Coordinates of C-alpha atoms and ligand atoms in Angstrom, one line a residue:
X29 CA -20.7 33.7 63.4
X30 CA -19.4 30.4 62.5
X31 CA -22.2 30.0 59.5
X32 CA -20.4 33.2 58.3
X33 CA -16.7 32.4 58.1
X34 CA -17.9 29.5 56.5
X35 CA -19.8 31.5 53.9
X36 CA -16.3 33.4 53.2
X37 CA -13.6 30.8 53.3
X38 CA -15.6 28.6 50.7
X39 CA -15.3 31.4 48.4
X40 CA -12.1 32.3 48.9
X41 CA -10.7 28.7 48.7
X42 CA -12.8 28.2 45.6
X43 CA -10.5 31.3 44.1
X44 CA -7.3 29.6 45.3
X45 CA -7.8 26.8 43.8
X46 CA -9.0 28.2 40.3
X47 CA -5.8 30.7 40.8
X48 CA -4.2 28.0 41.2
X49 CA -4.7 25.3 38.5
X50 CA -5.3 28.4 36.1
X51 CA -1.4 28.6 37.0
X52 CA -0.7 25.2 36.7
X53 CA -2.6 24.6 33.0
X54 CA -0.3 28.1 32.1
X55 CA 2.6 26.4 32.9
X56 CA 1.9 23.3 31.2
X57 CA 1.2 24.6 28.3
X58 CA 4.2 26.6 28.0
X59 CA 6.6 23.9 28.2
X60 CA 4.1 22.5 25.8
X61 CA 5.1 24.8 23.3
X62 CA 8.1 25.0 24.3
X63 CA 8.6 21.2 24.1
X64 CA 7.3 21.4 20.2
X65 CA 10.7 20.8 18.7
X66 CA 11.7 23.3 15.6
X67 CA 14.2 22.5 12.6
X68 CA 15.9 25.8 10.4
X69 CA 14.8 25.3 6.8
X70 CA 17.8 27.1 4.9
X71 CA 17.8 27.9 1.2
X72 CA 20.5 28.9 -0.7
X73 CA 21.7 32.5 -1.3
X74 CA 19.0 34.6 -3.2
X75 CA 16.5 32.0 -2.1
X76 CA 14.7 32.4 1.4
X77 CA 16.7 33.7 4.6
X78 CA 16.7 30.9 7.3
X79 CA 13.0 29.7 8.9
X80 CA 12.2 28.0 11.9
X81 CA 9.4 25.3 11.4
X82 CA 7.8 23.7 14.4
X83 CA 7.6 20.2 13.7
X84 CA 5.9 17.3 15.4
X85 CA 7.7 14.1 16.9
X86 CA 6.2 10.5 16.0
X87 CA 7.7 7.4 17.0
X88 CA 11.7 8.8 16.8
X89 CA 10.8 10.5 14.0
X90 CA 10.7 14.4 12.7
X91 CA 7.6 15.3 10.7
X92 CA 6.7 18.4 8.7
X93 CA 3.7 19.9 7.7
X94 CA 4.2 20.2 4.0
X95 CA 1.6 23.5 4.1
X96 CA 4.0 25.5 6.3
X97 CA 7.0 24.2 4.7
X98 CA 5.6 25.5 1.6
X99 CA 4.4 29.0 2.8
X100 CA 8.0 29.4 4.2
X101 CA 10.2 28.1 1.2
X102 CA 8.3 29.5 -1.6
X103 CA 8.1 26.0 -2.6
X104 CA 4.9 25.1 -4.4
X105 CA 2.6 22.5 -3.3
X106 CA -0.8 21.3 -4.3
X107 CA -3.0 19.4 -2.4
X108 CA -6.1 16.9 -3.1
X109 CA -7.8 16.5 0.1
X110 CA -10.0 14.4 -0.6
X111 CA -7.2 11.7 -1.9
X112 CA -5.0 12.9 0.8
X113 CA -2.0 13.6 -1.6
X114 CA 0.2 16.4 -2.2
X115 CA 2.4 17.3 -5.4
X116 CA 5.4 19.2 -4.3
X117 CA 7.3 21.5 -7.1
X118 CA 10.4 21.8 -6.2
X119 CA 12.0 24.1 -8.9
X120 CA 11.8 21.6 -12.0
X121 CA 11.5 18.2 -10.0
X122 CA 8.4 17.5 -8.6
X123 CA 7.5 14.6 -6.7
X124 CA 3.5 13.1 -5.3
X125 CA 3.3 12.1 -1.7
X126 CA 0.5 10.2 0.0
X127 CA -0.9 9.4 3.3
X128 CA 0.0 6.7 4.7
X129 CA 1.6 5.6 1.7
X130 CA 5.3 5.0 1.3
X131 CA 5.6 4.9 -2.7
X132 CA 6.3 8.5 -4.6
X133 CA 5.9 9.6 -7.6
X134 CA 9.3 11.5 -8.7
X135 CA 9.1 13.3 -12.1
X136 CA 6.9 10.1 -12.9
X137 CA 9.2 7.6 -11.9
X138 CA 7.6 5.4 -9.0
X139 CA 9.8 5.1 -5.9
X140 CA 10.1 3.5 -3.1
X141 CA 10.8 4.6 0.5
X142 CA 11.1 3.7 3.4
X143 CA 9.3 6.3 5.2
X144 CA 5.6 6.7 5.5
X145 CA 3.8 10.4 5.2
X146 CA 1.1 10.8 7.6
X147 CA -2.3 13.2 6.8
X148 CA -3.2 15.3 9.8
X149 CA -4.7 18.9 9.5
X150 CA -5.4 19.6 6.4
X151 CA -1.7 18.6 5.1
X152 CA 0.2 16.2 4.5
X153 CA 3.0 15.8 7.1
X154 CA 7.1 14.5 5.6
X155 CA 9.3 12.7 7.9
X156 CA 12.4 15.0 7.4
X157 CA 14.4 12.2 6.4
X158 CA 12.1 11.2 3.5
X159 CA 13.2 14.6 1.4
X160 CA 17.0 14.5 1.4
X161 CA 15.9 9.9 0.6
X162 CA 14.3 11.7 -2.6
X163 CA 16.6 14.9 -3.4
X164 CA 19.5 14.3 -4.4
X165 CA 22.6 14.7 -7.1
X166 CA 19.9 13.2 -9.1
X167 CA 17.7 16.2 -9.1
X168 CA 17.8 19.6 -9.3
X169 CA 17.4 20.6 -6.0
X170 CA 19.4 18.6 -3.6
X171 CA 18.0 18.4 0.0
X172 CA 20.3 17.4 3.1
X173 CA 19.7 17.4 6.9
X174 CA 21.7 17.4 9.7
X175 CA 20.4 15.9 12.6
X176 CA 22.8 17.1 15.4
X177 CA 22.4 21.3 14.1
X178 CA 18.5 20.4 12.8
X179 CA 19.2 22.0 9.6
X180 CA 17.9 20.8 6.2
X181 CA 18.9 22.6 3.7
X182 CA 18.0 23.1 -0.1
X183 CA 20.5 24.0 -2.4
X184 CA 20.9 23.3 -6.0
X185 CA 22.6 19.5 -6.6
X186 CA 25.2 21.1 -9.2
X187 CA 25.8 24.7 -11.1
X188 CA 24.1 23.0 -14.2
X189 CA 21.3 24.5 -15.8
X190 CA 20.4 21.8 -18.4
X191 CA 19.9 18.6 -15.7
X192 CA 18.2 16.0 -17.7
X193 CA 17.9 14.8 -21.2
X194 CA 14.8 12.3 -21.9
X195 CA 14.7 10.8 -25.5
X196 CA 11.7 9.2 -26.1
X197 CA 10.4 7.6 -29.5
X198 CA 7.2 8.2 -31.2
X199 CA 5.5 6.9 -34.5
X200 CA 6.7 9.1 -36.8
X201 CA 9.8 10.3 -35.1
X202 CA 11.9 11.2 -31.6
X203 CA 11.1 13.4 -28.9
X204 CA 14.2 14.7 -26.9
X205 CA 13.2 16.4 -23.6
X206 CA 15.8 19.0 -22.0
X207 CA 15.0 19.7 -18.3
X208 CA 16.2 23.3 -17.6
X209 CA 16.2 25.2 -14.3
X210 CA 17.1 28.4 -16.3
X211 CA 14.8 29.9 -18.6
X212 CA 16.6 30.0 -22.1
X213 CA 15.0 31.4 -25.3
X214 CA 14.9 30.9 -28.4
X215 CA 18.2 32.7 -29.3
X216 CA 20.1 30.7 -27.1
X217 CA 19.2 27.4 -28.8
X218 CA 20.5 26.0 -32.2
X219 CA 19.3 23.4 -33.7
X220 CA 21.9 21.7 -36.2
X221 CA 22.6 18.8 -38.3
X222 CA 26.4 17.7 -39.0
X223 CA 28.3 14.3 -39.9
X224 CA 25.5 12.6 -38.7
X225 CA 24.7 14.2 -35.5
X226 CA 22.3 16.4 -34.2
X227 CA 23.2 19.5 -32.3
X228 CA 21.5 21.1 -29.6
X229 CA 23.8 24.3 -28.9
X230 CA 22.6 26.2 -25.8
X231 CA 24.2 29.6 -24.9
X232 CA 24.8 29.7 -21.5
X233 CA 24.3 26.1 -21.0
X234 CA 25.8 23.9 -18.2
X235 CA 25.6 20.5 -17.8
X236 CA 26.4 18.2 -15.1
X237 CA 29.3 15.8 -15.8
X238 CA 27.7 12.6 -16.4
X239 CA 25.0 13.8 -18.2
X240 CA 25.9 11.6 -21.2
X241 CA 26.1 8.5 -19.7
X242 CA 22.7 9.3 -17.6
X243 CA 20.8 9.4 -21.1
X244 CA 19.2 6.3 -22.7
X245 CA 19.5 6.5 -26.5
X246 CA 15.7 5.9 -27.9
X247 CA 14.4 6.2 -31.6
X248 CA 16.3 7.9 -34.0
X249 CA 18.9 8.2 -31.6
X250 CA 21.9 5.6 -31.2
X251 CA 24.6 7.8 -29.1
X252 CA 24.5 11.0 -26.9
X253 CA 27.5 13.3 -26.5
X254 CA 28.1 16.1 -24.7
X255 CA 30.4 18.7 -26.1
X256 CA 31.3 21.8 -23.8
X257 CA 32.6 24.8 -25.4
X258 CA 33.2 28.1 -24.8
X259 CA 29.8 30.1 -23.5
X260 CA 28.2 27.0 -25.2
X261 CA 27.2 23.6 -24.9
X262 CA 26.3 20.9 -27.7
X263 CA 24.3 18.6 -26.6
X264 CA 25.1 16.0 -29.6
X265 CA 23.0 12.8 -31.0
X266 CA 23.6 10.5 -33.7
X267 CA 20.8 9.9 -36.1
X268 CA 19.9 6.4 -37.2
X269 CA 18.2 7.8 -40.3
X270 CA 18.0 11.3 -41.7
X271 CA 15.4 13.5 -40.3
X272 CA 13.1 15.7 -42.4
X273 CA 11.7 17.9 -40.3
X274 CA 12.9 19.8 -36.2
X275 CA 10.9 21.6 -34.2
X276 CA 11.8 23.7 -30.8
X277 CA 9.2 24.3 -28.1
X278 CA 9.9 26.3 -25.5
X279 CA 8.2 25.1 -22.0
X280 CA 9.2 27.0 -18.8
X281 CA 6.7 26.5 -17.2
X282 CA 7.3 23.0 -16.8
X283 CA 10.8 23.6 -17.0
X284 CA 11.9 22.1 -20.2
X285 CA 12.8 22.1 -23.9
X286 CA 11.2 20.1 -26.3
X287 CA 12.7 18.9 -30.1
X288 CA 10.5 16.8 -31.9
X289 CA 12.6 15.4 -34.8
X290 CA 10.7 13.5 -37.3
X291 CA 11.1 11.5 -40.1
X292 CA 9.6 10.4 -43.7
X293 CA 8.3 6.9 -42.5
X294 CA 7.1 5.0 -39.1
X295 CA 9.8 4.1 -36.4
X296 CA 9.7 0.9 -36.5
X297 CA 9.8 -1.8 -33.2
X298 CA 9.7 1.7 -30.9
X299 CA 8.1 1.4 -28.0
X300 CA 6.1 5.1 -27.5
X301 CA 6.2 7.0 -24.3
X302 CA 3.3 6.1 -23.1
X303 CA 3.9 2.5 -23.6
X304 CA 7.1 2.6 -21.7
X305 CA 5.0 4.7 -18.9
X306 CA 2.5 1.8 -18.5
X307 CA 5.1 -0.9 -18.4
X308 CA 6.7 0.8 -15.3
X309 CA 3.0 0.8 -13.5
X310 CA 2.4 -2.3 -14.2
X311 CA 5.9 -3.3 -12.9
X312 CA 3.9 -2.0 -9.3
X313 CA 0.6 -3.9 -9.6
X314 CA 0.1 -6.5 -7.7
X315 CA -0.3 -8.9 -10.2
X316 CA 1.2 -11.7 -8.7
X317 CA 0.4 -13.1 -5.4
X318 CA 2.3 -16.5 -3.5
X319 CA 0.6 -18.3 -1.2
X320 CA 2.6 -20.3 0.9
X321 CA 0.9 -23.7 3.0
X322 CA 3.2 -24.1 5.1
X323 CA 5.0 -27.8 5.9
X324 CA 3.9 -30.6 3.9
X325 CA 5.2 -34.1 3.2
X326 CA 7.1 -35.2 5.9
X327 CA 7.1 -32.4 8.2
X328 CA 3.5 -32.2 9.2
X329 CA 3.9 -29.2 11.6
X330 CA 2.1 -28.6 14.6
X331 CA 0.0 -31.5 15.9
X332 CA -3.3 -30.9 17.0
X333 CA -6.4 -32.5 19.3
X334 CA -8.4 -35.0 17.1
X335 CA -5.2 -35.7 15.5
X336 CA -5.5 -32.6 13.6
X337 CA -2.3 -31.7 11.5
X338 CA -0.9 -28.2 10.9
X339 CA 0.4 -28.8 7.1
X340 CA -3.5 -29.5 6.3
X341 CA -5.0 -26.8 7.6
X342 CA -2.8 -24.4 6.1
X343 CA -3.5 -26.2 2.6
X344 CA -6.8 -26.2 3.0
X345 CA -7.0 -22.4 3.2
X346 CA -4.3 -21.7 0.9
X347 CA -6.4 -23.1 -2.1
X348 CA -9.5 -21.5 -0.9
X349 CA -7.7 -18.0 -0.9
X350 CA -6.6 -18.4 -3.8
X351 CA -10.1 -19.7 -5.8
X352 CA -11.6 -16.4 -3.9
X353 CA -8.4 -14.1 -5.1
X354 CA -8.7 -15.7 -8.9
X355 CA -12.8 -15.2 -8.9
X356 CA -12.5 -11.5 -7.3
X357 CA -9.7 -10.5 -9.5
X358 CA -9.4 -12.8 -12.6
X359 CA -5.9 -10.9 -13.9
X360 CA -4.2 -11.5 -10.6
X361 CA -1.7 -14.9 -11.0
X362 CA -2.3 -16.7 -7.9
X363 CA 1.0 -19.4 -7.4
X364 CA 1.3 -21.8 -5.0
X365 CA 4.5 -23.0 -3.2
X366 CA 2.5 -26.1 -2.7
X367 CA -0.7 -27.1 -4.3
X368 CA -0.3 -30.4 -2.3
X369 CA 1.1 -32.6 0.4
X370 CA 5.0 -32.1 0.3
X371 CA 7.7 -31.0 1.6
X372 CA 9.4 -27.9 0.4
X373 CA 12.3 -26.7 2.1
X374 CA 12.1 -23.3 3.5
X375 CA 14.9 -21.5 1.5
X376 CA 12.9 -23.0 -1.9
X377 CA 10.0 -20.9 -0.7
X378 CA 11.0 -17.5 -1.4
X379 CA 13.3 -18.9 -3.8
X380 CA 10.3 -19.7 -6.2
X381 CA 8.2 -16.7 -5.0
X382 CA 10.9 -14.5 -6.2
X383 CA 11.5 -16.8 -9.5
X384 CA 7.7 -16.1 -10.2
X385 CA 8.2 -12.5 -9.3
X386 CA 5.4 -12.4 -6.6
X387 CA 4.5 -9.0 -5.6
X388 CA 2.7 -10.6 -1.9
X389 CA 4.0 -13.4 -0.3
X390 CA 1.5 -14.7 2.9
X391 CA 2.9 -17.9 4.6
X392 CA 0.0 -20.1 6.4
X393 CA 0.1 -21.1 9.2
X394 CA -1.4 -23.0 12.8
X395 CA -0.1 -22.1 16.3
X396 CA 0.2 -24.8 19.2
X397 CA 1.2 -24.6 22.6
X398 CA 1.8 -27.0 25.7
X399 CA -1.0 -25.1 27.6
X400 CA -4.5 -26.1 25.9
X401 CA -5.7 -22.8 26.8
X402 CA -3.5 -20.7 24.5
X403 CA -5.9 -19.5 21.9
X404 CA -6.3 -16.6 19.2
X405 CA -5.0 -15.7 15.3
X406 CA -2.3 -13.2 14.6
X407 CA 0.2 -12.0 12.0
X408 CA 3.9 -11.9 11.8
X409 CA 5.8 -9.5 9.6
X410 CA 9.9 -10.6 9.1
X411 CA 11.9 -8.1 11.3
X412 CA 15.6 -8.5 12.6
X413 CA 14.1 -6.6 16.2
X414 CA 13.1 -9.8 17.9
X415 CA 9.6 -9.3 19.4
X416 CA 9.7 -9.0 23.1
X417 CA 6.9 -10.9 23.9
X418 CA 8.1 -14.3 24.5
X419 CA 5.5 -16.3 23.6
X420 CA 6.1 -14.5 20.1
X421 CA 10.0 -15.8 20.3
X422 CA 8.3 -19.7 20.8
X423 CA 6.2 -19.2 17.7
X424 CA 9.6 -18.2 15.6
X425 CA 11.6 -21.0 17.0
X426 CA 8.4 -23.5 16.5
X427 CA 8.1 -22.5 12.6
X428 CA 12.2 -22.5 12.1
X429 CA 12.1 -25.8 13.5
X430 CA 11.1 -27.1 9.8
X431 CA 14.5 -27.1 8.9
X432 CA 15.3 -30.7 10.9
X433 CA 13.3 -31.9 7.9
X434 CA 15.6 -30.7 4.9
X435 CA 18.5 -32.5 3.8
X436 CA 22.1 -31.6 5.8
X437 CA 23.0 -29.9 2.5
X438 CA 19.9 -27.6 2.4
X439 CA 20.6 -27.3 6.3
X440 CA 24.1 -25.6 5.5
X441 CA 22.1 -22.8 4.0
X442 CA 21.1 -21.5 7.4
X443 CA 24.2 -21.4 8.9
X444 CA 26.0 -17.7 8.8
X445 CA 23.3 -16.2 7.6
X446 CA 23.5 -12.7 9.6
X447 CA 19.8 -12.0 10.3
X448 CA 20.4 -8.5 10.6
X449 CA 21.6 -8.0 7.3
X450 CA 19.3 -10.4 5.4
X451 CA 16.5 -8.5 7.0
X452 CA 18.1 -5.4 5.4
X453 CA 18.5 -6.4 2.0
X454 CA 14.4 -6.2 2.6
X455 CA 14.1 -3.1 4.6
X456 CA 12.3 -1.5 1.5
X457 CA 9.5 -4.2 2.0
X458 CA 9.4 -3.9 5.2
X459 CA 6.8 -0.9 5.6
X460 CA 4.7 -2.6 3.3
X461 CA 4.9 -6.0 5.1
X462 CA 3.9 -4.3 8.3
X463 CA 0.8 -2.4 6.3
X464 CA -0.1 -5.6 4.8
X465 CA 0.1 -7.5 8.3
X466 CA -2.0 -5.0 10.0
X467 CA -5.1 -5.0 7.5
X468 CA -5.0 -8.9 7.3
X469 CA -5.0 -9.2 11.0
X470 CA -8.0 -6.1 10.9
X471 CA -10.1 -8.0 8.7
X472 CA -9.3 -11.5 10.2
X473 CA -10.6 -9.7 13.7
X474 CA -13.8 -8.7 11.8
X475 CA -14.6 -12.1 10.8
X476 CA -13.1 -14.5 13.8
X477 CA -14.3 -12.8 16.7
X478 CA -17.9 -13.5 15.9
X479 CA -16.8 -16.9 16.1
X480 CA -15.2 -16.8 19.3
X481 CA -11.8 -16.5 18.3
X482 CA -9.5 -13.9 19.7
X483 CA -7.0 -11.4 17.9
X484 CA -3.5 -11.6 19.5
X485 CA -2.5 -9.1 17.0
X486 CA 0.4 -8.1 14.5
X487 CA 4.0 -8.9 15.7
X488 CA 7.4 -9.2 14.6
X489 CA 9.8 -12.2 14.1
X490 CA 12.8 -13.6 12.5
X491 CA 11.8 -16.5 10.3
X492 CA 13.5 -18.6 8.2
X493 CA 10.8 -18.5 5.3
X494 CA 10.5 -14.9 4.7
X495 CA 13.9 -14.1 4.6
X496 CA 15.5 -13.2 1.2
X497 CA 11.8 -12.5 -0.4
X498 CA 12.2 -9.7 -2.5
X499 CA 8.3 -8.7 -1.9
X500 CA 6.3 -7.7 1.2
X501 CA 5.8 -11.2 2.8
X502 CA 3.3 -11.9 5.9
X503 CA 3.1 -15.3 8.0
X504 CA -0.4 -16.0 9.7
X505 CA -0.6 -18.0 12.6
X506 CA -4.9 -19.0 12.2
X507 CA -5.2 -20.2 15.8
X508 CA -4.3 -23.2 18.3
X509 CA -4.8 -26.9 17.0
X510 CA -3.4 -27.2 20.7
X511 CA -6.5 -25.8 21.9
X512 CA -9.8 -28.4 21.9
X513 CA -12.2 -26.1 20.7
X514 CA -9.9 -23.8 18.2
X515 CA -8.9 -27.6 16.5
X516 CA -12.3 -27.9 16.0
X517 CA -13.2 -25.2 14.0
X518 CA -9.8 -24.9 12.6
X519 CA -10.4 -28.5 10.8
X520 CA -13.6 -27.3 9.6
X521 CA -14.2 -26.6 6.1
X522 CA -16.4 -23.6 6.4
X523 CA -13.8 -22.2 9.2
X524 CA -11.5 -22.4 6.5
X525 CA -13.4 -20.7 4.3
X526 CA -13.9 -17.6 6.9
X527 CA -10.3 -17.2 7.1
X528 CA -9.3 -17.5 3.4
X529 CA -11.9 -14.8 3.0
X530 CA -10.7 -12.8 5.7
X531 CA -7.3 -12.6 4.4
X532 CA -8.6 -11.9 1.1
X533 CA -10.3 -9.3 2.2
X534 CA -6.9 -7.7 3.9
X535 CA -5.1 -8.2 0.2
X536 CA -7.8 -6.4 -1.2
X537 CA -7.7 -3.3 1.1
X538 CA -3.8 -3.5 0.6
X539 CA -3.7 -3.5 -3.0
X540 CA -6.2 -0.9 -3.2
X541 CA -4.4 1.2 -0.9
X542 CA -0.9 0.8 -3.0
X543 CA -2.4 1.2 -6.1
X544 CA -3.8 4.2 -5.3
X545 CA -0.4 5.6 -5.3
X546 CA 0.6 5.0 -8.7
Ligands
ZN629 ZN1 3.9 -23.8 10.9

């Protein structure tokens, strides 16, 4: 009899408890989706009728998937999976995101931002803010959100129709590029020469107010004016020379009108279009990089077992990073803060990096500590949030400490200096600063730890020698002279070697990473 009841309450307790957590994983995963937090994506009149999109919550920050956002809009996208990019066409403007990338390209301008789009199923995914950051009176579309009703709402920036005027100079003439978000034909443009000045009449055209003063005269063209009259406007450009020859070409699908205007001979001292294209890229290569020893001179820095000084070790791999940087990539103009043993104020630093208009700035460094057994490498990024980890605060006091050595004069620079906001005068850097801190510290973990060195990781801290750099800047701490067996290796020249190598490799995955974005 017993045997039996057993037999039957198994069973039935088995079913309870399946009942049971079948219940409970219901549950949960209601309030899951329930917990998904939604924004309203509103369009203007005539446009798309409010849409809900569930978006995803990372670190304080809204993100939406640039697929859905698309289906629901209207808004076109393309996407290159393989690159992890997406182009989205929002009405003329159109503007190239990246994963894990934080430059755009806007109507092929570079910008940057301050917010960083991630790649996660199949799609690219937008932190909300970084569309209203790219949208705005500037372009045709204007995007805003509201955090408190979760709205972001599209709407055109102004009534006009004709938003932009490009003039760009060619060979044998001037180009002059209207960007329209209304589709005009052929009747509604004249093309007109009087006094002078060239006339583009549009019927129906509107233009915003500072149009004029938002066009750059180029070529043939000295001076833009911008005539509104009735039904019309005259868009109106003095000539430099006479023309001999206009031409209209009609381009909706990429939302624009063309005029060529040419004339008998060569422009002369023009830069072309494409010219002018490849300057602003190469205004985003890294083509400069500073390296930074740190101390020097009289302020030796940290003082190590065997007698060991700070200021050497950090020379010693700052000139073999930068003989591996100049044989990997021969174009790249390695400069040096130091190149030798002495003293540089701190202020000077970034001073000179920014004088040689650096596009990387990494500061070298050794740790030390009162306990010998402190060990390991890690990198610091400049941030006004002070790190909470206190042996992090030490490190920024130890390397601020330089400062006894400079002159009282130089000393005064210090004082009222509101970290806070000198660390925002950078916050465009400082996503880049953090990237390039993390790979430097990946690939220094790749090649220290067979050595028996430890990886205390990236961190954050408020030192004097990065502040005011007007380029992503890193400070690596190498490891403990403090530390008997760290000193050691540190002091070796094939350490050394290691490390510079290391850190090259970080710049390398950096600047291929940023590059690819232009
Ligand atoms: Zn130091």
């Amino acid at each position: 009899m017993t045997k039996l009841r057993q037999a039957i309450t198994v069973p039935i307790a088995l079913v309870f408890i399946l009942l049971s957590a079948i219940v409970l994983l219901s549950l949960n995963a209601s309030t899951l989706a329930h917990d998904r937090p939604e924004i309203i994506l509103r369009g203007e009149k005539g446009s798309f009728s409010d849409q809900k999109i569930t978006v995803e919550e990372n670190n304080g920050s809204l993100y939406i998937p640039l697929d859905i956002f698309s289906d629901k809009t209207g808004y076109g996208i393309y996407t290159n999976e393989q690159r992890q990019k997406c182009v989205l066409y929002l009405g003329p403007d159109k503007a190239t995101f990246t994963a894990d990338n934080n430059f755009v390209i806007l109507n092929e301008q570079v910008v940057q931002t301050p917010y960083l789009p991630l790649w996660k199923e199949n799609t690219l995914w937008l932190p909300v803010e970084l569309l209203p950051f790219l949208f705005d009176e500037n372009t045709a579309r204007q995007i805003s959100y509201n955090p408190q009703t979760k709205v972001l709402s599209i709407h055109k920036a102004h009534d006009a129709n004709v938003s932009r005027i490009n003039i760009s100079a060619k060979e044998n003439g001037t180009v002059i590029t209207l960007k329209v978000s209304e589709e005009f034909t052929k009747k509604d443009i004249t093309l007109k020469v009087a006094n002078g000045w060239f006339h583009i009449d549009i019927l129906g055209g509107k233009v915003p107010d500072n149009l004029a003063e938002k066009t750059t005269p180029n070529g043939l063209i000295s001076k833009v004016k911008i005539i509104p009259l009735e039904q019309v406007v005259s868009l109106a450009f003095k000539l430099k020379k006479r023309i001999i020859d206009k031409e209209l070409i009609l381009n909706p699908e990429e939302h624009e009108i063309t005029v060529n205007l040419r004339t008998s001979e060569k422009v002369k001292n023009q830069a072309r279009n494409e010219e002018i294209l490849e300057k602003q890229k190469r205004e985003w290569l890294i083509d400069t990089i500073v390296i930074d020893p740190g101390h020097g001179g009289k302020d030796p820095g940290a003082l190590g077992k065997g007698g060991i000084k700070e200021k050497d070790i950090a020379l010693g791999v700052g000139l073999k990073l930068g003989q591996i940087i100049k044989k990997n990539f021969p174009d790249i103009k390695v400069v040096y803060t130091r190149n030798r043993d002495v003293f540089i104020p701190l202020w000077r630093r970034t001073q000179f990096a920014n004088e040689k208009k650096g596009k990387i700035f990494i500061s070298l460094h050794c740790n030390s500590n009162p306990n010998s057994r402190a060990k390991g490498f890690e990198t610091y990024f400049l941030s006004a949030d002070q790190d909470k980890n206190k042996e992090a605060q030490k490190v920024v006091l130890k390397e601020n400490a330089s400062i006894q050595f400079e002159e009282a004069h130089d000393q005064q620079r210090y004082k009222g200096v509101n970290f806070i906001l000198a660390t925002m005068a950078q916050s465009a850097f400082i996503r880049q600063s953090q990237y390039l801190a993390s790979v430097v510290q990946n690939s220094l973990s790749k090649k220290m730890k067979p050595l028996g060195l430890h990886s205390r990781g990236v961190r954050q801290g408020r030192f004097w020698v990065m502040v005011g750099a007007t380029m992503p800047n890193i400070l690596v701490e190498m490891g403990f002279v403090s530390n008997r067996y760290e000193a050691s290796l540190l002091s070796k020249r094939s350490t050394q070697q290691k490390i510079a190598q290391a850190i090259f490799e970080g710049i390398r995955k950096y600047k291929k990473d940023i590059e690819a974005a232009i």
